[in-house]
C-alpha positions as a Markdown table, in Angstrom:
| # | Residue | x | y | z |
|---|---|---|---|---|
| 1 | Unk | 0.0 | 0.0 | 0.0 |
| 2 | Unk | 2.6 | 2.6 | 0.6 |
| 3 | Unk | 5.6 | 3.3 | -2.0 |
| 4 | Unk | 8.4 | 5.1 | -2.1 |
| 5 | Unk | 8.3 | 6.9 | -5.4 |
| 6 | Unk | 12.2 | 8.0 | -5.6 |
| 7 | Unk | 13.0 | 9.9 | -9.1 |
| 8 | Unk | 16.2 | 10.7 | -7.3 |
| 9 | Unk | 18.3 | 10.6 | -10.5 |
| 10 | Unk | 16.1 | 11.5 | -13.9 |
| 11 | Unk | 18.1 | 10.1 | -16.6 |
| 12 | Unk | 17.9 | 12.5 | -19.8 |
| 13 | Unk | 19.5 | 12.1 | -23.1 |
| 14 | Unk | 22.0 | 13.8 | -24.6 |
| 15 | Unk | 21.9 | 15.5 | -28.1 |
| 16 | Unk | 24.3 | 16.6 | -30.7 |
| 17 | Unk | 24.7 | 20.5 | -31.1 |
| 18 | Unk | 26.3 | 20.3 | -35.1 |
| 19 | Unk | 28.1 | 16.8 | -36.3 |
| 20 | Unk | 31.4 | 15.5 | -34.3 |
| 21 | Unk | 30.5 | 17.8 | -31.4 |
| 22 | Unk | 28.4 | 17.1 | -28.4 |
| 23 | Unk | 26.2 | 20.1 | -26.7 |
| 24 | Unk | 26.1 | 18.4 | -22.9 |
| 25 | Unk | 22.6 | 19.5 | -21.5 |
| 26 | Unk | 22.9 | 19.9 | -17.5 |
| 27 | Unk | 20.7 | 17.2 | -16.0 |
| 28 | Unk | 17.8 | 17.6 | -13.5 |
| 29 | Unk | 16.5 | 15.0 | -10.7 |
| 30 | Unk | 13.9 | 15.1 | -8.7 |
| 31 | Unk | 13.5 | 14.3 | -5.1 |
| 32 | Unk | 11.3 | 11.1 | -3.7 |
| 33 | Unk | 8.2 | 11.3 | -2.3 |
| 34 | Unk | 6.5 | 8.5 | 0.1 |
| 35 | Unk | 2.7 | 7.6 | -0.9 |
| 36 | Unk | 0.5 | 7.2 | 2.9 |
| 37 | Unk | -2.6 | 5.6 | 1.0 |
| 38 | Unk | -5.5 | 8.1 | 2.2 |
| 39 | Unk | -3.2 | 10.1 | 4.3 |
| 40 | Unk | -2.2 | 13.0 | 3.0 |
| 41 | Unk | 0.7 | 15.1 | 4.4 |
| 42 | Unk | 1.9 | 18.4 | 4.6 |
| 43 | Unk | 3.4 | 20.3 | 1.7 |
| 44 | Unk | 6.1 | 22.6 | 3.2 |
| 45 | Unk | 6.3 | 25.6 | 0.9 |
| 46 | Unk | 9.3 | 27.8 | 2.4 |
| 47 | Unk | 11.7 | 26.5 | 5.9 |
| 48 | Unk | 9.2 | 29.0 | 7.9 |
| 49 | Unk | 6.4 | 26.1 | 7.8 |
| 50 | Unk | 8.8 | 23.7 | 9.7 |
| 51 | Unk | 8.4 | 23.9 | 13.2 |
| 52 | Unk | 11.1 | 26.4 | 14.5 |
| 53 | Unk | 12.8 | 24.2 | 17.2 |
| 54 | Unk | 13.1 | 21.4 | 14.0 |
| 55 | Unk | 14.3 | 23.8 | 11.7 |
| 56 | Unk | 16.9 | 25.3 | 14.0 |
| 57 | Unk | 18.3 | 22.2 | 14.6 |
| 58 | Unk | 18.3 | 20.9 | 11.0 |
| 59 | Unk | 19.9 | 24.2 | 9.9 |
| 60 | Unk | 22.8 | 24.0 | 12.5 |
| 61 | Unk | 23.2 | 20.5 | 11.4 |
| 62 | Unk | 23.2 | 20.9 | 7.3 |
| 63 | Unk | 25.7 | 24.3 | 8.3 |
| 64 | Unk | 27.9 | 21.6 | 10.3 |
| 65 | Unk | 27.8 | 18.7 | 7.8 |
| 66 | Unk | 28.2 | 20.9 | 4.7 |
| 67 | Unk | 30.1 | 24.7 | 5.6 |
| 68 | Unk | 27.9 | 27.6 | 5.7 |
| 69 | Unk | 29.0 | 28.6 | 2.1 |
| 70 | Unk | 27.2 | 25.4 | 0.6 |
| 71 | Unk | 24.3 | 24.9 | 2.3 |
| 72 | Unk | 23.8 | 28.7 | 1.6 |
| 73 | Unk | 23.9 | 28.0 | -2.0 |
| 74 | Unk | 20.8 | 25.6 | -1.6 |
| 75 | Unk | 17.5 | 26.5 | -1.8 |
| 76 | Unk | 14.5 | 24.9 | -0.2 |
| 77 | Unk | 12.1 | 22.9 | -2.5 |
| 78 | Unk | 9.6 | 21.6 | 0.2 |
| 79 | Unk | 9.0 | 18.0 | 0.9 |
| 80 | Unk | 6.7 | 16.4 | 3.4 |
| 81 | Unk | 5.2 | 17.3 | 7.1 |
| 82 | Unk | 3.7 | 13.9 | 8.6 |
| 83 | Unk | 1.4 | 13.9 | 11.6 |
| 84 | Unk | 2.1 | 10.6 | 12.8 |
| 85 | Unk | -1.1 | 10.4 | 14.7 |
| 86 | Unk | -3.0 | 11.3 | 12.2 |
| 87 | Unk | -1.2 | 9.0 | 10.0 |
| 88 | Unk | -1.8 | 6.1 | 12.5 |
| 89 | Unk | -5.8 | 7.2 | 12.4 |
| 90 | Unk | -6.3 | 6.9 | 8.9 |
| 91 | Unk | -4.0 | 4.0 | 8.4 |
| 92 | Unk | -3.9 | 1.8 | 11.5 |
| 93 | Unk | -1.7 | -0.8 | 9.3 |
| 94 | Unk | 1.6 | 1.3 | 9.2 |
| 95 | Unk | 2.7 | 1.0 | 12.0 |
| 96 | Unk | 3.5 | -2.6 | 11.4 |
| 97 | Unk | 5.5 | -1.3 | 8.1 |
| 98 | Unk | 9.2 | -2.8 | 8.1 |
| 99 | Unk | 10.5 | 1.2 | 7.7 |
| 100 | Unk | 10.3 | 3.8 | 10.5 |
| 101 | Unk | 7.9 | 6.9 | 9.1 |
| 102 | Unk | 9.0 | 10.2 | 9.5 |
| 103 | Unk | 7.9 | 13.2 | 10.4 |
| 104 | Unk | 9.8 | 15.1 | 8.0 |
| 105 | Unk | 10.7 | 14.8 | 4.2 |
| 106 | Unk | 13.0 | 18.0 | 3.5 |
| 107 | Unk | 13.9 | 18.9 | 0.3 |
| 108 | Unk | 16.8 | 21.3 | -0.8 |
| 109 | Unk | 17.5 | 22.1 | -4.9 |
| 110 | Unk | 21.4 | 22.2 | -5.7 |
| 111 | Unk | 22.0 | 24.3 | -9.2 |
| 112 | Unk | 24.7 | 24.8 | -10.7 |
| 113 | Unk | 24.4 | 24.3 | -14.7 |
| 114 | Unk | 28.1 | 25.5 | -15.6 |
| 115 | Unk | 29.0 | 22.4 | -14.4 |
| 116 | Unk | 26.0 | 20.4 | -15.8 |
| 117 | Unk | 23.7 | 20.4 | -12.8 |
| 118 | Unk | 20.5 | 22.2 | -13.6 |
| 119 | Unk | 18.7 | 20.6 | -10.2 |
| 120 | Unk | 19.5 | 17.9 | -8.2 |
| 121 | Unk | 17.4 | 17.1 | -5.3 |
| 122 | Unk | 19.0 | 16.6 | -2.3 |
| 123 | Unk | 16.9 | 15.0 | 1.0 |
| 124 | Unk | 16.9 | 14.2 | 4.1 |
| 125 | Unk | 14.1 | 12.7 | 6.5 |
| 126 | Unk | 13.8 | 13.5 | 10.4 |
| 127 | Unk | 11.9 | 11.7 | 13.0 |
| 128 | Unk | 9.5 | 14.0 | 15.1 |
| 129 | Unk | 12.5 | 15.3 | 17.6 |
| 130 | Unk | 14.7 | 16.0 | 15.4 |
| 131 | Unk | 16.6 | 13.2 | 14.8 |
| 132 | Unk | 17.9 | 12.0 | 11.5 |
| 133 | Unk | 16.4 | 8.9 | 10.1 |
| 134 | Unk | 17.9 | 9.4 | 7.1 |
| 135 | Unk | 20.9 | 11.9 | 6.5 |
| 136 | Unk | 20.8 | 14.3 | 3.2 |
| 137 | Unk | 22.1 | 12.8 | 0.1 |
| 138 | Unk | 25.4 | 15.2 | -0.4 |
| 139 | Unk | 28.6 | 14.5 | 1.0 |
| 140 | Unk | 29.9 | 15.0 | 4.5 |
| 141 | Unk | 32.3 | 18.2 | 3.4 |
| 142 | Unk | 33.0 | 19.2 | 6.2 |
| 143 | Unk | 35.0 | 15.9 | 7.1 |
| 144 | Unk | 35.9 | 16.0 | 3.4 |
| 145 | Unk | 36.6 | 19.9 | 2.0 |
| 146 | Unk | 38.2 | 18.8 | -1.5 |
| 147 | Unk | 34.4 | 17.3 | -2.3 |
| 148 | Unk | 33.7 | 20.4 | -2.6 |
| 149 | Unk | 35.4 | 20.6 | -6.3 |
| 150 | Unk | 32.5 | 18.8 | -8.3 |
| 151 | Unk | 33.8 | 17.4 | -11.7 |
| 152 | Unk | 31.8 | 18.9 | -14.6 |
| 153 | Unk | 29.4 | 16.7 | -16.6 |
| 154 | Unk | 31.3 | 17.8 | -19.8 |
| 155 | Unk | 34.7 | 16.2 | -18.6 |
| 156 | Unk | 32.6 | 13.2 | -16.9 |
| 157 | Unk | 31.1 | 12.8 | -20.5 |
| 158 | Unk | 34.5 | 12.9 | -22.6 |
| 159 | Unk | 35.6 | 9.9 | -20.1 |
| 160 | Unk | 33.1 | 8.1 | -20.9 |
| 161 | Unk | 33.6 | 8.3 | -24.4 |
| 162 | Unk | 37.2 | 7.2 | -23.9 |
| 163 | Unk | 35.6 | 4.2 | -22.3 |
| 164 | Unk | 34.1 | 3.2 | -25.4 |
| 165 | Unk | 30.8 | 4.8 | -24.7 |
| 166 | Unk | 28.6 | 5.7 | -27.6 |
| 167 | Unk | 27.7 | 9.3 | -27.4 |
| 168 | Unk | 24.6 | 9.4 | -29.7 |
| 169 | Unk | 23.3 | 6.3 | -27.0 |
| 170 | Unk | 23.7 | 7.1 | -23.7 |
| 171 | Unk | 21.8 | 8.0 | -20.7 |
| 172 | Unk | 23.6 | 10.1 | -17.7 |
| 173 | Unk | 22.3 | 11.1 | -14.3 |
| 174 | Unk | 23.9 | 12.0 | -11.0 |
| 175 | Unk | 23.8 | 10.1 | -7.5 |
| 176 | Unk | 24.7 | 9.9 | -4.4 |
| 177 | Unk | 26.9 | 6.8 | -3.0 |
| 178 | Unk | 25.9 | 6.3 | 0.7 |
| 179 | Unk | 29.2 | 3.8 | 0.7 |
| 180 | Unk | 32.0 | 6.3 | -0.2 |
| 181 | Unk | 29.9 | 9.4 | 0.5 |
| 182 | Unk | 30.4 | 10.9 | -3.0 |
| 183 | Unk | 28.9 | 12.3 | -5.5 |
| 184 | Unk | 29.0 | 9.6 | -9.0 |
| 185 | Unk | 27.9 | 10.7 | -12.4 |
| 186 | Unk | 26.5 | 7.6 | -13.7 |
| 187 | Unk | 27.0 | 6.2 | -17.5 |
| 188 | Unk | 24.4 | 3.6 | -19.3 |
| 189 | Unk | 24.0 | 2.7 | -22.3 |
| 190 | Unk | 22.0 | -0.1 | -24.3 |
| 191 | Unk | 24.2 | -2.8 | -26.1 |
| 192 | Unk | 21.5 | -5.3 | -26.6 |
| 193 | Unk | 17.8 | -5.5 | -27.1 |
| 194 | Unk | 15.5 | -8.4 | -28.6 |
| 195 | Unk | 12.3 | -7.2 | -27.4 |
| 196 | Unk | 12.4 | -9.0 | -24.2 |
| 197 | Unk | 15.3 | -8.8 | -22.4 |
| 198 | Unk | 18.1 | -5.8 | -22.6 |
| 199 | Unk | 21.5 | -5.6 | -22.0 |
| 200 | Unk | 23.1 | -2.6 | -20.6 |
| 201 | Unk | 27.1 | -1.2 | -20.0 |
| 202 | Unk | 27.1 | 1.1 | -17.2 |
| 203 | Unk | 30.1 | 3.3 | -16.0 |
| 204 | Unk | 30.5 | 5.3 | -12.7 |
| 205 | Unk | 32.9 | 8.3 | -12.4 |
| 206 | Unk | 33.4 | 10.0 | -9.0 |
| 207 | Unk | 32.0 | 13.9 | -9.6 |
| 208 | Unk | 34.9 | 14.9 | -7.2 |
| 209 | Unk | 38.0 | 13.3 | -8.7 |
| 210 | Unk | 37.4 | 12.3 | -12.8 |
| 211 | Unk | 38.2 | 9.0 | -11.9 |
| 212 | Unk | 36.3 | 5.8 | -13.0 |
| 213 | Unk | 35.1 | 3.9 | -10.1 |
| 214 | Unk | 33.6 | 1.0 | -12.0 |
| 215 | Unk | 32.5 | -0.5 | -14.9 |
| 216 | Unk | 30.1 | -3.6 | -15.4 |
| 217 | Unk | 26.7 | -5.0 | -17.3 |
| 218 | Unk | 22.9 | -4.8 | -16.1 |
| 219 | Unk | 20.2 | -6.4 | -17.4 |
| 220 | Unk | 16.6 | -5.6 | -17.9 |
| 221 | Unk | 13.3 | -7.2 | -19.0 |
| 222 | Unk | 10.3 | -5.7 | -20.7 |
């Protein structure tokens, strides 16, 4: 009954600007959103509809994890408000869910499309004190200040073409590895399809250093 609709990295194709030339166009995610069946939650608009002793804390937290200079260069893009009692009211049967609800879903837009980021969502959920259930999806670089230097999609896409990567065939989009606490641009592209099953080449290159992390197959079916 409920699903967690994560659009987290919105794959986009890229398109040719004049023959033997490649115009990168910066990507745009979108953040995830949790579905409560009849329960609908709050839509924060701006930080000012977040309770103030929650958004105190969350702000001195995101200032700590990220520098003051970063987190100032985000903007809030809302998110979701839960009233767990209301929640519980209107759908009894949550409470037996395997993941812990939270009280808040907060949303915050990174842009910065010289580098080939139009909008990439960045979240992070809190329980009703406070607490983190789970932390926002953007490195710790405070801990780790040469994250700071993101590696441009147009460099991350001349890699990949030095990979072997087809440039007219390939889908790109931007994550975030909980493991290694970077930032990955993400390569795919289809080698085989016969209408059932597809095959798929995928390489990952860390958005702080250039460098290829890995490179390996997926599969799909229709």
């Amino acid at each position: 009954m409920f699903k967690l609709y994560s659009l987290l990295a919105l794959s986009i194709m890229m398109s040719s600007a004049f023959a033997g030339v490649k115009k990168v166009e910066p990507i745009t995610s979108y953040g995830g959103f949790t579905y409560f069946g009849s329960y609908e939650p709050e839509k924060p608009k701006s930080p000012l509809d977040i309770p103030k002793n929650i958004r105190s804390q969350l702000i001195q937290h995101l200032v700590k994890r990220l520098g003051s200079e970063f987190y100032s260069s985000l903007t809030f893009n809302g998110g979701q408000i839960v009233n767990i009692g209301e929640l519980y009211e209107m759908e009894p049967n949550v409470k037996n869910h395997e993941w812990e609800v939270h009280s808040f879903d907060l949303h915050f837009e990174l842009s910065k499309p010289e580098i080939g980021i139009q909008s990439y969502i960045a979240q992070i959920q809190l329980r009703q004190d406070g607490s983190i259930i789970n932390e926002i999806n953007l490195p710790d670089f405070s801990k780790n200040p040469e994250k700071l230097k993101i590696y441009s999609l147009s460099d991350a896409y001349n890699k990949s073409q030095e990979s072997g990567f087809d440039t007219e065939h390939v889908n790109v989009t931007l994550a975030y590895d909980t493991k290694t606490d970077n930032l990955v641009w993400k390569f795919e592209q289809r080698t085989y399809d016969d209408g059932l099953t597809m095959v798929y080449k995928n390489i990952e290159i860390s958005a702080h250093s250039g460098e290829i992390i890995k490179e390996y197959q997926s599969h799909g079916i229709r």
